[in-house]
Amino acid sequence: MKDFLSLNSQLCFAVYETASEFTKLYASVLQPFGLTYTQYLVLLSLWEKDAVTMKELGARLHLGTGTLTPMISRMQENGWIQKRRSTEDERKVFVYLEDKARQQQMAITQKVAEEIQLCNIQVEEYNELMKRLNDLHHKLQDRTDHKKLGRS
Amino acid sequence: MKDFLSLNSQLCFAVYETASEFTKLYASVLQPFGLTYTQYLVLLSLWEKDAVTMKELGARLHLGTGTLTPMISRMQENGWIQKRRSTEDERKVFVYLEDKARQQQMAITQKVAEEIQLCNIQVEEYNELMKRLNDLHHKLQDRTDHKKLGRS
DNA sequence: GTCATTTAAATCGTGTACGATTAAATCGTA
DNA sequence: TACGATTTAATCGTACACGATTTAAATGAC
């Protein structure tokens, strides 16, 4: 049990600190553009696939409406995106990129790339870390899936 | 640049999603105890070293007073810890574990261990992930250090 | 065709998170 | 020893993040 406590607390801190350092790096790059890290994730998602509903966007980012609704409103106020209620099904709200977001994509990506390069992260490391994160991610998800199905 | 955009967005999502899934796992275990994930990190830190100042606690958790002060107050209201201003130097505020926190350490750790075991995470994976996270963590920090010193 | 159910967003309350500012105590040094 | 600089917390404003509730629209069973 003592082993577990120690290993566990190390992992808790590692995940927590690394994620927050990571976020801060991006935040510092994004600030001049008037973007937060989460808003940047929204743009990343929309650059891949535009014109999605709040529900789909929330699913992609694993965010509920309690987080998404006010954030998307702010992004609309800042001219990054547009929200429009569907006429077909008035429950749905679609989100669209504004020109500003398309025009600045390269500039933002460029600045992020420059900052990342300062860290000297090798592609191998990049991929290995991502693999490890995704493995953990899937194990965490499988666990909840098993629970929902009445444990495996 | 296109390569970078794709790799970068994958890593952004991987870090973000994994950290939030990870946090949610702990949150679900901790909720019956009336603890949040961050409050649990405070306990982990104090179980290792009790009777520290707000400043030291903030340094250990990489949290500023804007986050820490209200959180520590809540934890005091809930009987986990005690805050006492130093008589030697009245600028300093020391944080102490309450009996409740010591008494429940095993029960909390046990519940967390049970939940983690459901994920079938191997020790090798555990260590490898931690190594990768810490490597990234250090590279992120070195980068800011270089900047402060007028770039390397 | 009506009404219960389901679906999609918005809203609310609580709790992080962070940068900037403020306030009080202590320290350094003339 | 006086006083400006530094240190330590607290406070403030903005922005996530999440669970729970609410509201409105669409769907489905009868």
mmCIF file of N, CA and C (backbone and C1' of nucleotides) in Angstrom, chain B residues 63-70, chain C residues 17-20, chain D residues 10-13:
data_model
loop_
_atom_site.group_PDB
_atom_site.id
_atom_site.type_symbol
_atom_site.label_atom_id
_atom_site.label_comp_id
_atom_site.label_asym_id
_atom_site.label_seq_id
_atom_site.Cartn_x
_atom_site.Cartn_y
_atom_site.Cartn_z
ATOM 1 N N LEU B 63 0.768 26.463 -7.658
ATOM 2 C CA LEU B 63 -0.474 27.235 -7.588
ATOM 3 C C LEU B 63 -0.193 28.588 -6.944
ATOM 4 N N GLY B 64 -0.826 29.610 -7.459
ATOM 5 C CA GLY B 64 -0.708 30.940 -6.882
ATOM 6 C C GLY B 64 -1.704 31.123 -5.762
ATOM 7 N N THR B 65 -1.603 32.251 -5.068
ATOM 8 C CA THR B 65 -2.481 32.481 -3.921
ATOM 9 C C THR B 65 -3.931 32.676 -4.371
ATOM 10 N N GLY B 66 -4.111 33.137 -5.592
ATOM 11 C CA GLY B 66 -5.467 33.318 -6.105
ATOM 12 C C GLY B 66 -6.248 32.030 -6.140
ATOM 13 N N THR B 67 -5.556 30.925 -6.347
ATOM 14 C CA THR B 67 -6.203 29.615 -6.314
ATOM 15 C C THR B 67 -6.161 29.028 -4.915
ATOM 16 N N LEU B 68 -5.008 29.151 -4.285
ATOM 17 C CA LEU B 68 -4.763 28.441 -3.044
ATOM 18 C C LEU B 68 -5.569 28.989 -1.860
ATOM 19 N N THR B 69 -5.558 30.312 -1.694
ATOM 20 C CA THR B 69 -6.197 30.901 -0.518
ATOM 21 C C THR B 69 -7.652 30.466 -0.362
ATOM 22 N N PRO B 70 -8.487 30.624 -1.386
ATOM 23 C CA PRO B 70 -9.876 30.187 -1.192
ATOM 24 C C PRO B 70 -10.010 28.676 -1.016
ATOM 25 P P DA C 17 -7.060 23.240 -10.533
ATOM 26 O "O5'" DA C 17 -6.964 24.646 -11.280
ATOM 27 C "C5'" DA C 17 -5.942 24.987 -12.026
ATOM 28 C "C4'" DA C 17 -6.035 26.413 -12.528
ATOM 29 C "C3'" DA C 17 -4.857 27.235 -12.025
ATOM 30 O "O3'" DA C 17 -3.895 27.198 -13.052
ATOM 31 C "C1'" DA C 17 -6.848 28.550 -12.282
ATOM 32 P P DC C 18 -2.484 27.836 -12.825
ATOM 33 O "O5'" DC C 18 -2.673 29.338 -13.278
ATOM 34 C "C5'" DC C 18 -3.113 29.612 -14.608
ATOM 35 C "C4'" DC C 18 -3.294 31.094 -14.730
ATOM 36 C "C3'" DC C 18 -2.166 31.879 -14.064
ATOM 37 O "O3'" DC C 18 -1.659 32.847 -14.948
ATOM 38 C "C1'" DC C 18 -4.265 32.663 -13.352
ATOM 39 P P DG C 19 -0.144 33.388 -14.699
ATOM 40 O "O5'" DG C 19 -0.304 34.918 -15.085
ATOM 41 C "C5'" DG C 19 -1.238 35.312 -16.088
ATOM 42 C "C4'" DG C 19 -1.776 36.688 -15.767
ATOM 43 C "C3'" DG C 19 -0.730 37.656 -15.218
ATOM 44 O "O3'" DG C 19 -0.945 38.931 -15.818
ATOM 45 C "C1'" DG C 19 -2.514 37.466 -13.681
ATOM 46 P P DA C 20 0.077 40.146 -15.547
ATOM 47 O "O5'" DA C 20 -0.760 41.073 -14.551
ATOM 48 C "C5'" DA C 20 -2.129 41.334 -14.843
ATOM 49 C "C4'" DA C 20 -2.703 42.237 -13.777
ATOM 50 C "C3'" DA C 20 -1.717 43.219 -13.151
ATOM 51 O "O3'" DA C 20 -2.350 44.489 -13.013
ATOM 52 C "C1'" DA C 20 -2.686 41.863 -11.452
ATOM 53 P P DA D 10 -3.935 34.107 3.415
ATOM 54 O "O5'" DA D 10 -4.635 35.378 2.759
ATOM 55 C "C5'" DA D 10 -4.753 36.566 3.534
ATOM 56 C "C4'" DA D 10 -5.439 37.638 2.718
ATOM 57 C "C3'" DA D 10 -6.777 37.227 2.092
ATOM 58 O "O3'" DA D 10 -7.706 38.252 2.374
ATOM 59 C "C1'" DA D 10 -5.341 38.142 0.441
ATOM 60 P P DT D 11 -9.241 38.114 1.870
ATOM 61 O "O5'" DT D 11 -9.274 38.962 0.517
ATOM 62 C "C5'" DT D 11 -8.786 40.283 0.520
ATOM 63 C "C4'" DT D 11 -8.915 40.877 -0.869
ATOM 64 C "C3'" DT D 11 -10.219 40.546 -1.599
ATOM 65 O "O3'" DT D 11 -10.741 41.779 -2.096
ATOM 66 C "C1'" DT D 11 -8.368 40.087 -2.982
ATOM 67 P P DC D 12 -12.239 41.831 -2.694
ATOM 68 O "O5'" DC D 12 -11.970 41.969 -4.258
ATOM 69 C "C5'" DC D 12 -10.964 42.887 -4.703
ATOM 70 C "C4'" DC D 12 -10.819 42.796 -6.211
ATOM 71 C "C3'" DC D 12 -12.078 42.375 -6.962
ATOM 72 O "O3'" DC D 12 -12.231 43.232 -8.085
ATOM 73 C "C1'" DC D 12 -10.276 40.973 -7.558
ATOM 74 P P DG D 13 -13.600 43.234 -8.945
ATOM 75 O "O5'" DG D 13 -13.123 42.587 -10.324
ATOM 76 C "C5'" DG D 13 -12.013 43.166 -11.013
ATOM 77 C "C4'" DG D 13 -11.738 42.366 -12.258
ATOM 78 C "C3'" DG D 13 -12.997 41.866 -12.976
ATOM 79 O "O3'" DG D 13 -12.786 41.970 -14.375
ATOM 80 C "C1'" DG D 13 -11.657 40.022 -12.349
#
